XYZ file of C-alpha atoms in Angstrom:
69
model
C 151.461 52.646 124.197
C 149.042 51.961 127.028
C 145.837 53.971 127.032
C 146.200 54.854 130.707
C 149.160 57.158 130.206
C 149.229 60.248 132.414
C 148.793 63.644 130.828
C 152.108 65.449 130.485
C 152.283 69.213 130.102
C 155.452 70.814 128.761
C 155.677 74.516 129.552
C 158.161 76.608 127.590
C 158.821 80.029 129.049
C 159.807 82.533 126.370
C 160.993 86.116 126.151
C 162.331 87.162 122.742
C 163.582 83.631 122.142
C 162.247 82.923 118.676
C 165.602 81.507 117.585
C 165.493 79.054 120.466
C 161.870 78.129 119.774
C 162.806 77.181 116.202
C 164.954 74.358 117.628
C 163.134 73.570 120.851
C 159.550 73.175 119.652
C 160.199 70.746 116.766
C 162.083 68.505 119.196
C 159.222 68.554 121.680
C 156.593 67.990 119.003
C 158.523 65.023 117.593
C 157.634 62.948 120.635
C 155.429 59.922 120.117
C 153.812 60.328 123.528
C 150.088 60.733 122.910
C 148.922 62.513 126.065
C 151.009 65.636 125.686
C 150.043 69.283 126.004
C 152.565 71.947 125.053
C 152.233 75.499 126.336
C 154.367 78.481 125.442
C 154.184 81.220 128.048
C 155.365 84.353 126.313
C 156.493 87.293 128.411
C 155.603 90.073 125.966
C 158.198 89.255 123.291
C 158.668 91.658 120.415
C 160.703 89.358 118.137
C 157.836 87.567 116.395
C 157.880 84.584 118.742
C 154.110 84.449 119.185
C 153.423 84.755 115.472
C 155.998 82.041 114.740
C 154.369 79.605 117.161
C 150.851 80.405 115.937
C 151.818 79.888 112.292
C 154.166 76.933 112.624
C 152.636 75.007 115.536
C 148.905 75.774 115.691
C 148.327 72.934 118.177
C 150.551 74.605 120.776
C 148.701 76.740 123.269
C 150.103 80.211 123.917
C 149.667 82.190 127.080
C 150.637 85.813 126.540
C 151.731 87.670 129.636
C 151.338 91.417 129.405
C 154.903 92.025 130.525
C 158.212 90.281 131.110
C 157.419 88.669 134.431
C-alpha cells in the first residue's frame, strides 16, 4: 500500500451493545489498511462493553461519556 494513505478514523457509538461489539470490532480490526484509528464512544454502558474492549482490543481507544447522550 502507498505510504501516503490518508488517516481513517472509525467511530463506533455504543450503549449496552457488547454483543454487537463482539462481531463488529473483529471485522473492523481485520482490515489491512495501515492508517486506521478505531474509537469506541461508550454512552455509559453497564453491560461490560468497556471492559470487553479494553481486554480484547487494547489498541482501540475508548471515550466514555458520563451518560447516554
